[in-house]
Short mmCIF file of C-alpha atoms and ligand atoms in Angstrom, two decimals:
data_model
loop_
_atom_site.label_atom_id
_atom_site.label_comp_id
_atom_site.label_asym_id
_atom_site.label_seq_id
_atom_site.Cartn_x
_atom_site.Cartn_y
_atom_site.Cartn_z
CA MET A 1 59.93 30.48 -40.07
CA THR A 2 61.23 30.25 -43.63
CA GLU A 3 59.82 32.87 -46.00
CA HIS A 4 58.82 31.33 -49.30
CA THR A 5 58.83 33.25 -52.52
CA ARG A 6 56.28 31.12 -54.30
CA ASP A 7 52.97 29.47 -53.52
CA PRO A 8 53.10 26.04 -51.91
CA ILE A 9 53.01 23.03 -54.20
CA LEU A 10 50.11 21.00 -52.81
CA VAL A 11 49.78 17.24 -52.94
CA THR A 12 46.72 17.55 -55.17
CA ARG A 13 44.37 20.10 -56.73
CA PRO A 14 40.77 19.40 -57.66
CA LEU A 15 39.66 19.27 -61.27
CA MET A 16 37.76 22.47 -62.05
CA PRO A 17 35.40 22.08 -65.03
CA ASP A 18 34.51 24.86 -67.42
CA LEU A 19 32.52 27.42 -65.44
CA GLU A 20 30.29 28.40 -68.36
CA ARG A 21 29.26 24.80 -68.95
CA LEU A 22 28.59 24.34 -65.26
CA THR A 23 26.53 27.53 -65.19
CA LEU A 24 24.41 26.28 -68.09
CA ARG A 25 23.77 23.07 -66.21
CA LEU A 26 22.94 24.96 -63.04
CA LYS A 27 20.41 26.98 -65.04
CA ASP A 28 18.47 23.72 -65.48
CA VAL A 29 18.61 23.16 -61.73
CA TRP A 30 17.34 26.69 -61.10
CA ASP A 31 14.54 26.30 -63.64
CA ALA A 32 13.45 23.01 -62.07
CA ARG A 33 13.67 24.56 -58.60
CA TRP A 34 14.64 21.12 -57.35
CA LEU A 35 17.77 20.93 -55.20
CA SER A 36 17.95 17.49 -53.58
CA ASN A 37 16.02 14.24 -52.87
CA GLY A 38 16.57 12.41 -56.13
CA GLY A 39 16.52 15.27 -58.64
CA GLN A 40 17.19 15.05 -62.36
CA GLN A 41 20.95 15.76 -62.08
CA HIS A 42 21.31 13.09 -59.40
CA ASN A 43 19.36 10.50 -61.33
CA SER A 44 21.20 11.05 -64.60
CA LEU A 45 24.60 11.08 -62.87
CA GLU A 46 23.77 7.77 -61.19
CA VAL A 47 23.26 6.19 -64.61
CA ARG A 48 26.48 7.72 -65.99
CA ILE A 49 28.52 6.52 -62.99
CA ARG A 50 27.07 3.04 -63.33
CA ASP A 51 28.20 2.95 -66.97
CA ARG A 52 31.57 4.50 -66.24
CA LEU A 53 32.39 2.06 -63.45
CA ALA A 54 30.95 -0.81 -65.53
CA VAL A 55 28.91 -2.13 -62.61
CA ASP A 56 25.33 -3.33 -62.28
CA ASN A 57 24.05 -1.14 -59.45
CA VAL A 58 24.99 2.27 -58.04
CA SER A 59 23.67 4.55 -55.31
CA LEU A 60 25.05 8.09 -55.01
CA PHE A 61 25.82 9.74 -51.66
CA SER A 62 26.70 13.11 -50.17
CA ASN A 63 30.18 11.82 -49.25
CA GLY A 64 32.14 8.60 -49.19
CA THR A 65 32.13 8.18 -45.42
CA ILE A 66 28.35 8.15 -45.09
CA ALA A 67 28.26 5.74 -48.05
CA LEU A 68 30.57 3.39 -46.15
CA LEU A 69 28.47 3.65 -42.98
CA ILE A 70 25.44 2.68 -45.01
CA ALA A 71 27.26 -0.14 -46.82
CA ILE A 72 27.91 -1.70 -43.41
CA GLN A 73 24.27 -1.17 -42.37
CA SER A 74 22.95 -2.53 -45.62
CA LEU A 75 24.71 -5.88 -45.08
CA ARG A 76 23.68 -5.95 -41.40
CA LEU A 77 27.25 -6.50 -40.25
CA GLN A 78 27.77 -6.79 -36.53
CA GLY A 79 30.26 -8.05 -33.95
CA GLU A 80 33.73 -7.93 -35.49
CA VAL A 81 34.89 -6.88 -38.95
CA ILE A 82 38.44 -7.53 -40.13
CA THR A 83 40.11 -4.51 -41.67
CA THR A 84 43.39 -2.80 -42.53
CA PRO A 85 45.01 -0.16 -40.33
CA PHE A 86 46.79 1.36 -43.35
CA THR A 87 44.05 3.75 -44.39
CA PHE A 88 42.31 7.09 -43.86
CA PRO A 89 40.40 7.43 -40.54
CA ALA A 90 37.02 7.08 -42.29
CA THR A 91 37.47 3.35 -42.93
CA THR A 92 37.91 2.37 -39.29
CA HIS A 93 35.50 5.01 -37.98
CA ALA A 94 32.73 3.67 -40.22
CA LEU A 95 32.89 0.38 -38.31
CA TRP A 96 32.95 2.10 -34.94
CA TRP A 97 29.91 4.21 -35.81
CA ASN A 98 28.09 0.95 -36.53
CA ARG A 99 29.09 -0.36 -33.08
CA ILE A 100 31.31 -2.93 -34.71
CA THR A 101 34.73 -3.81 -33.29
CA PRO A 102 37.43 -3.29 -35.90
CA VAL A 103 39.84 -6.21 -35.93
CA PHE A 104 43.09 -5.21 -37.59
CA ALA A 105 44.92 -7.61 -39.88
CA ASP A 106 48.34 -6.97 -41.36
CA ILE A 107 48.98 -5.86 -44.92
CA ASP A 108 51.02 -7.36 -47.72
CA PRO A 109 54.39 -5.58 -47.80
CA GLU A 110 54.27 -5.11 -51.59
CA THR A 111 50.65 -4.26 -52.41
CA MET A 112 50.08 -2.52 -49.05
CA THR A 113 46.54 -3.99 -49.00
CA LEU A 114 45.07 -6.58 -46.61
CA ASP A 115 47.12 -9.77 -46.43
CA PRO A 116 44.65 -12.68 -46.86
CA ALA A 117 46.75 -15.01 -44.65
CA SER A 118 46.68 -12.44 -41.85
CA VAL A 119 42.91 -12.05 -42.34
CA GLU A 120 42.40 -15.80 -41.96
CA ARG A 121 44.34 -15.81 -38.70
CA VAL A 122 42.02 -13.33 -36.96
CA ILE A 123 38.62 -14.79 -37.95
CA THR A 124 36.54 -15.66 -34.88
CA GLN A 125 32.93 -16.67 -34.14
CA GLN A 126 32.11 -12.96 -33.93
CA THR A 127 33.47 -12.05 -37.36
CA SER A 128 30.74 -10.91 -39.76
CA GLY A 129 32.76 -9.35 -42.55
CA ILE A 130 35.95 -8.08 -44.15
CA LEU A 131 36.54 -4.43 -44.99
CA GLY A 132 39.47 -4.07 -47.39
CA VAL A 133 40.90 -0.88 -48.88
CA HIS A 134 42.23 -0.58 -52.44
CA VAL A 135 44.80 1.83 -51.10
CA TYR A 136 46.15 4.35 -53.70
CA GLY A 137 43.92 2.48 -56.17
CA ILE A 138 46.01 -0.70 -55.83
CA PRO A 139 43.51 -3.57 -55.71
CA CYS A 140 43.30 -5.87 -52.72
CA ASP A 141 43.80 -9.56 -53.46
CA VAL A 142 40.10 -9.73 -54.33
CA ALA A 143 40.22 -13.35 -55.49
CA MET A 144 41.63 -14.57 -52.19
CA LEU A 145 39.54 -12.30 -49.95
CA ASP A 146 36.29 -13.09 -51.75
CA ASP A 147 37.20 -16.78 -51.52
CA ILE A 148 37.92 -16.66 -47.78
CA ALA A 149 34.65 -14.82 -47.26
CA GLU A 150 32.68 -17.38 -49.19
CA GLN A 151 34.21 -20.28 -47.29
CA GLN A 152 33.64 -18.63 -43.92
CA GLY A 153 30.21 -17.16 -44.65
CA LEU A 154 31.43 -13.57 -44.35
CA ARG A 155 30.46 -10.45 -46.30
CA VAL A 156 33.04 -8.27 -48.04
CA ILE A 157 33.10 -4.50 -48.41
CA TYR A 158 35.82 -2.72 -50.35
CA ASP A 159 36.75 0.86 -49.62
CA ALA A 160 37.53 1.93 -53.18
CA ALA A 161 37.80 5.63 -52.28
CA HIS A 162 41.00 5.90 -54.39
CA ALA A 163 40.09 3.48 -57.12
CA PHE A 164 37.67 5.23 -59.51
CA GLU A 165 39.51 4.07 -62.63
CA THR A 166 40.99 0.81 -61.31
CA LYS A 167 40.18 -2.29 -63.33
CA ILE A 168 41.43 -5.86 -63.11
CA ASP A 169 41.70 -7.45 -66.57
CA GLY A 170 39.17 -4.90 -67.78
CA VAL A 171 36.68 -5.59 -64.98
CA GLY A 172 35.75 -2.50 -62.97
CA ILE A 173 36.97 -2.74 -59.38
CA GLY A 174 33.43 -2.05 -58.12
CA ASN A 175 32.38 -5.54 -59.19
CA PHE A 176 34.21 -7.38 -56.40
CA GLY A 177 32.99 -8.20 -52.90
CA ASP A 178 29.41 -7.48 -51.84
CA VAL A 179 29.60 -3.70 -51.82
CA SER A 180 32.28 -1.16 -52.82
CA MET A 181 32.51 2.49 -51.83
CA PHE A 182 33.97 5.25 -54.00
CA SER A 183 34.72 8.76 -52.73
CA PHE A 184 33.99 11.82 -54.86
CA HIS A 185 35.82 14.25 -52.58
CA PRO A 186 37.61 17.13 -54.38
CA THR A 187 40.95 15.43 -53.72
CA LYS A 188 39.83 12.50 -55.86
CA LEU A 189 40.40 12.13 -59.60
CA PHE A 190 36.66 12.21 -60.20
CA HIS A 191 34.75 14.40 -57.77
CA SER A 192 31.47 16.19 -57.17
CA GLY A 193 32.69 18.75 -54.61
CA GLU A 194 31.90 16.22 -51.92
CA GLY A 195 30.20 12.96 -52.72
CA GLY A 196 30.55 9.24 -53.12
CA CYS A 197 28.78 6.11 -54.23
CA LEU A 198 28.21 2.46 -53.46
CA THR A 199 28.33 -0.23 -56.11
CA TYR A 200 26.94 -3.72 -55.62
CA ARG A 201 26.06 -6.79 -57.66
CA ASP A 202 22.85 -7.74 -55.85
CA PRO A 203 19.98 -5.59 -57.25
CA ASN A 204 17.91 -6.48 -54.17
CA LEU A 205 20.19 -4.26 -52.11
CA LYS A 206 19.15 -1.10 -53.96
CA PRO A 207 15.84 -0.46 -52.20
CA ARG A 208 17.47 -0.98 -48.80
CA ILE A 209 20.49 1.23 -49.55
CA ASP A 210 18.36 3.98 -51.03
CA LEU A 211 15.99 3.88 -48.04
CA LEU A 212 18.91 4.00 -45.61
CA LYS A 213 20.25 7.18 -47.21
CA ASN A 214 16.83 8.88 -46.97
CA PHE A 215 15.81 8.37 -43.32
CA GLY A 216 14.13 5.04 -44.10
CA ILE A 217 11.19 6.92 -45.64
CA ARG A 218 9.14 4.66 -47.93
CA SER A 219 6.21 6.97 -48.45
CA GLU A 220 4.73 10.11 -46.91
CA PHE A 221 3.47 8.32 -43.80
CA GLU A 222 5.77 5.29 -43.73
CA VAL A 223 9.23 5.13 -42.20
CA ILE A 224 10.36 1.53 -42.23
CA MET A 225 13.94 1.63 -40.90
CA PRO A 226 16.24 3.95 -38.96
CA GLY A 227 17.91 5.60 -41.94
CA ILE A 228 20.02 8.72 -42.10
CA ASN A 229 20.57 11.57 -44.56
CA GLY A 230 23.18 10.53 -47.11
CA LYS A 231 21.68 12.04 -50.26
CA MET A 232 23.74 13.69 -52.98
CA ASN A 233 22.22 17.05 -53.85
CA GLU A 234 21.68 18.61 -57.27
CA LEU A 235 24.60 21.06 -57.04
CA GLN A 236 27.01 18.22 -56.30
CA ALA A 237 25.54 16.11 -59.09
CA ALA A 238 25.72 18.98 -61.60
CA LEU A 239 29.40 19.47 -60.76
CA GLY A 240 29.95 15.72 -61.02
CA HIS A 241 28.49 15.69 -64.55
CA GLU A 242 30.92 18.35 -65.69
CA VAL A 243 33.94 16.80 -63.97
CA LEU A 244 33.14 13.51 -65.66
CA GLU A 245 33.64 15.25 -69.02
CA ILE A 246 37.28 16.04 -68.23
CA VAL A 247 38.42 13.03 -66.22
CA ASP A 248 40.00 11.24 -69.20
CA ALA A 249 42.05 14.28 -70.18
CA GLU A 250 43.18 14.67 -66.56
CA ARG A 251 44.32 11.06 -66.39
CA GLU A 252 46.41 11.52 -69.53
CA ARG A 253 48.06 14.59 -68.04
CA ARG A 254 48.72 12.72 -64.79
CA PHE A 255 50.30 9.81 -66.61
CA LYS A 256 52.77 12.22 -68.25
CA ILE A 257 53.69 13.48 -64.79
CA ARG A 258 54.02 9.93 -63.52
CA ASN A 259 56.39 9.14 -66.42
CA GLN A 260 58.49 12.17 -65.60
CA TYR A 261 58.70 11.22 -61.91
CA GLU A 262 59.58 7.66 -62.85
CA GLU A 263 62.34 8.79 -65.20
CA GLU A 264 63.85 11.29 -62.79
CA LEU A 265 63.67 9.00 -59.75
CA SER A 266 64.37 5.65 -61.38
CA ASP A 267 67.97 5.22 -60.24
CA VAL A 268 67.73 6.61 -56.70
CA PRO A 269 68.94 3.91 -54.28
CA GLY A 270 66.44 3.03 -51.57
CA LEU A 271 63.54 4.76 -53.33
CA THR A 272 60.90 2.53 -54.87
CA ILE A 273 57.75 3.29 -56.82
CA PRO A 274 55.06 0.65 -56.19
CA LYS A 275 54.21 -1.37 -59.29
CA LEU A 276 50.73 -2.54 -60.26
CA GLY A 277 50.10 -6.24 -60.83
CA ALA A 278 49.61 -7.64 -64.34
CA GLY A 279 46.26 -6.66 -65.85
CA VAL A 280 45.61 -3.85 -63.34
CA THR A 281 44.64 -0.42 -64.70
CA ASP A 282 46.16 2.59 -62.95
CA SER A 283 43.59 4.69 -61.07
CA GLY A 284 45.64 7.86 -61.60
CA GLN A 285 44.84 8.89 -58.04
CA TYR A 286 48.18 9.17 -56.20
CA PHE A 287 51.88 9.12 -56.91
CA VAL A 288 53.53 7.40 -53.98
CA VAL A 289 57.16 6.57 -53.32
CA ARG A 290 58.67 4.39 -50.59
CA ILE A 291 61.89 5.34 -48.86
CA LYS A 292 64.03 2.58 -47.31
CA ALA A 293 66.17 4.61 -44.92
CA SER A 294 69.02 2.08 -44.75
CA GLU A 295 69.58 2.24 -48.51
CA PHE A 296 68.45 5.79 -49.21
CA GLY A 297 70.61 7.39 -46.54
CA CYS A 298 67.91 9.13 -44.50
CA ASP A 299 64.33 8.30 -43.58
CA ARG A 300 60.97 9.27 -45.08
CA ASP A 301 60.44 12.00 -42.50
CA ALA A 302 63.69 13.69 -43.51
CA VAL A 303 62.46 13.74 -47.12
CA TYR A 304 59.06 15.06 -46.02
CA HIS A 305 60.72 17.91 -44.09
CA ALA A 306 63.24 18.72 -46.81
CA LEU A 307 60.37 19.09 -49.30
CA ARG A 308 58.38 21.14 -46.81
CA SER A 309 61.28 23.51 -46.26
CA GLN A 310 61.01 24.28 -50.00
CA ASN A 311 57.23 24.71 -49.75
CA VAL A 312 56.47 21.35 -51.35
CA LEU A 313 53.65 19.85 -49.29
CA ALA A 314 53.94 16.12 -49.91
CA ARG A 315 51.76 14.01 -47.60
CA LYS A 316 52.39 10.94 -45.45
CA TYR A 317 49.22 9.12 -46.45
CA PHE A 318 48.70 6.92 -44.34
CA PHE A 319 50.76 7.63 -41.26
CA PRO A 320 49.89 7.05 -38.46
CA LEU A 321 48.07 3.75 -38.82
CA THR A 322 44.48 3.90 -37.62
CA SER A 323 45.39 1.14 -35.10
CA ASP A 324 47.65 3.71 -33.42
CA TYR A 325 44.91 6.32 -32.88
CA THR A 326 44.07 6.80 -29.20
CA CYS A 327 40.53 5.57 -29.88
CA TYR A 328 41.70 2.21 -31.25
CA ARG A 329 45.15 1.46 -29.85
CA ASN A 330 43.80 -0.45 -26.84
CA LEU A 331 42.14 -3.04 -29.07
CA SER A 332 43.96 -6.36 -28.80
CA SER A 333 44.39 -6.52 -32.61
CA ALA A 334 46.06 -3.09 -32.60
CA ARG A 335 49.27 -4.30 -30.97
CA PRO A 336 52.18 -3.16 -33.17
CA GLU A 337 53.89 -6.55 -33.02
CA LEU A 338 50.85 -8.05 -34.80
CA LEU A 339 51.08 -5.53 -37.64
CA PRO A 340 54.75 -5.45 -38.64
CA ASN A 341 54.23 -4.84 -42.37
CA ALA A 342 51.72 -2.07 -41.78
CA HIS A 343 54.17 -0.30 -39.45
CA MET A 344 57.02 -0.70 -41.91
CA VAL A 345 54.98 0.62 -44.85
CA ALA A 346 53.50 3.55 -42.90
CA GLY A 347 57.07 4.61 -42.10
CA GLU A 348 58.20 4.51 -45.73
CA VAL A 349 55.45 6.06 -47.86
CA LEU A 350 55.27 9.57 -49.18
CA CYS A 351 52.67 10.91 -51.62
CA LEU A 352 54.27 13.44 -53.94
CA PRO A 353 52.31 16.27 -55.59
CA TYR A 354 50.27 14.74 -58.40
CA PHE A 355 47.71 16.57 -60.50
CA GLY A 356 47.38 17.48 -64.16
CA ASP A 357 48.33 21.16 -63.78
CA LEU A 358 51.59 20.39 -61.98
CA PRO A 359 54.28 22.06 -64.13
CA THR A 360 57.12 19.86 -65.38
CA ASP A 361 59.58 22.30 -63.75
CA SER A 362 57.97 21.61 -60.38
CA VAL A 363 58.28 17.85 -60.88
CA SER A 364 61.98 18.32 -61.68
CA GLU A 365 62.44 20.54 -58.64
CA ILE A 366 60.80 17.96 -56.38
CA CYS A 367 62.95 15.18 -57.84
CA SER A 368 66.12 17.28 -57.36
CA ILE A 369 65.31 17.88 -53.70
CA ILE A 370 64.84 14.14 -53.20
CA ARG A 371 67.94 13.17 -55.19
CA ALA A 372 70.08 15.63 -53.24
CA LEU A 373 69.20 13.78 -50.02
CA ALA A 374 69.91 10.31 -51.36
CA ARG A 375 73.15 8.51 -50.65
CA PRO A 376 75.35 8.69 -53.77
CA ARG A 377 75.09 5.51 -55.81
CA THR A 378 78.24 3.39 -55.54
CA ILE A 379 79.37 1.82 -58.78
N1 LIG B 1 38.36 5.91 -47.29
C1 LIG B 1 39.58 6.29 -47.74
C2 LIG B 1 40.62 5.26 -47.98
C3 LIG B 1 39.85 7.65 -47.97
O1 LIG B 1 41.07 8.05 -48.39
C4 LIG B 1 38.83 8.60 -47.74
C5 LIG B 1 39.08 10.00 -47.95
C6 LIG B 1 37.56 8.14 -47.29
C7 LIG B 1 37.38 6.78 -47.07
C8 LIG B 1 36.43 9.05 -47.00
O2 LIG B 1 35.85 9.57 -48.19
P1 LIG B 1 35.10 11.03 -48.09
O3 LIG B 1 34.08 10.93 -46.95
O4 LIG B 1 36.15 12.09 -47.85
O5 LIG B 1 34.42 11.15 -49.43
C9 LIG B 1 41.81 14.29 -47.82
C10 LIG B 1 40.36 14.18 -48.18
O6 LIG B 1 39.57 15.12 -47.44
C11 LIG B 1 39.78 12.80 -47.98
O7 LIG B 1 38.59 12.73 -48.72
C12 LIG B 1 40.72 11.73 -48.50
N2 LIG B 1 40.25 10.40 -48.22
C13 LIG B 1 42.09 11.92 -47.90
C14 LIG B 1 43.08 10.90 -48.39
O8 LIG B 1 42.58 13.21 -48.26
P2 LIG B 1 43.02 15.53 -45.88
O9 LIG B 1 42.77 15.67 -44.43
O10 LIG B 1 44.37 15.15 -46.32
O11 LIG B 1 42.55 16.86 -46.68
P3 LIG B 1 43.24 18.25 -46.84
O12 LIG B 1 42.25 19.31 -46.52
O13 LIG B 1 44.54 18.30 -46.12
O14 LIG B 1 43.50 18.34 -48.43
C15 LIG B 1 44.50 17.60 -49.08
C16 LIG B 1 45.12 18.49 -50.14
O15 LIG B 1 44.21 18.82 -51.16
C17 LIG B 1 45.69 19.78 -49.60
O16 LIG B 1 47.00 19.90 -50.10
C18 LIG B 1 44.85 20.86 -50.21
C19 LIG B 1 44.23 20.23 -51.45
N3 LIG B 1 42.85 20.68 -51.66
C20 LIG B 1 41.87 20.20 -50.85
C21 LIG B 1 40.57 20.60 -51.04
C22 LIG B 1 39.47 20.08 -50.16
C23 LIG B 1 42.58 21.58 -52.66
O17 LIG B 1 43.52 22.01 -53.39
N4 LIG B 1 41.29 21.98 -52.87
C24 LIG B 1 40.27 21.51 -52.11
O18 LIG B 1 39.09 21.87 -52.35
O19 LIG B 1 41.97 14.47 -46.44
#
C-alpha cells in the first residue's frame, strides 16, 4: 500500500457553522426541554426553508430517504413508477419499499436526467407515476415530464436531493411536479446533520404528509393511517438554522473553485464539464467531469485510480446504475440494451473534490494529475 504524507482530499466536507452560535441556539432547546415532535426549532426552520426554496408548502424530515418514501405514500402511488437508473440507491429503494415496481427509462446523454421520450415508451396500464432525479442539481426536463404526466394521468415526484439552490428562470426547483424531495445530509450544500424535506404545491397534502411522518397520529387516542417516524428533531433543526446562515458564502467559495477547475481543465481533450441550460441556476452541489476514453487517452477508471494513488478521493457518482444492482437487475426494464445512455454516462462521470475550504493548490494538483494522463493535444 502507498504511504501518503498528507491527509486525503475528500470529495466533499460538510459546512460547519460557528460553534458558539450553535451553542447559543442549543441553549434555547435545553431551556425548552423539547427535543422532537414539532418543536420550536423545527417549526421556525420549516418556515425559513419554505421561503428559501420559494415554494408554497414544506414538511421537514429526519432524512431525505424517509421523505421520499412518504412522498410516494402521500400520492398513493402503486403498480409501476418510471424512474432513472442514474442515481443514488435511495431513489430506487424508495419505490421498492412501497411495493412498487421500478421501471427504468433511459436518460438524456447531455443532461443525464430522465429522457421524456424514453419515459413515454415504457408507460403501461400499471404506471401510476414518474420519479425523476435532478442529478447533480441539473433539472430534469420538467416541462416535458409534467406535460406527459398530465396527459397520461400520472403523478410526478422529483428527487431534488442535489438541487437545493437550483432555479429555472428564477423559479425554485421545488415548484415542479406534485412533490419534490430535498436531502439535508452533511454531504449536501445545505444540511442539518441528517435531514430532508418535501415541497408541494397542493396545500391539502400537508395534513396527510405530516400525519405520515408521525405514525398517523391525529390525536392522543386517534391513529388514522399507518404512518412511520420521519420527524426532524430539534438538534437537527438547530444545526440547520445555523448552516442556513452560511450557505450563501459557501456557494460563492464553491463558484471560485469551479472557475479554477474550469480554467485549468478547459483545453483537455476528451474531458467535458456539463453545462447548465439557459436560465438554470447552479446548485453548487457537485463538480463533475466526463471522460471520453477514446479522446482523452484512458478511461474514467484510470483517472479515478490515478487520483486515488495521490490520496485524492474523487467519487464515481453514480456508478453502478441502480438497474445493475443484484436486487433490480432481473427486472425487464433493467436490461442494459434498453439503457444505452445511462450506461455510457455512468462510465464517464467523475465527481472531483468540491467544497469551499478546498485550497487552490489542491485544485491545481488535482488538475495536474488529470492533465498528465490526457493524450497530448495535437495542433
Ligand atoms: N436521492 C439522491 C439522488 C441522493 O444522492 C441521496 C443521497 C438521497 C436520495 C438520499 O438522501 P438522504 O437520505 O441521504 O438524505 C453520500 C450521502 O450519504 C448521501 O446522502 C448522498 N445522497 C450521496 C450522494 O453521498 P456516500 O455513501 O457517498 O457517503 P460517504 O460516507 O462515502 O461520504 C461521502 C464523502 O463525504 C466522503 O468523502 C466523506 C465526506 N463526509 C461525509 C460525512 C457523512 C464528511 O467529510 N463528513 C461527514 O460527516 O453517500
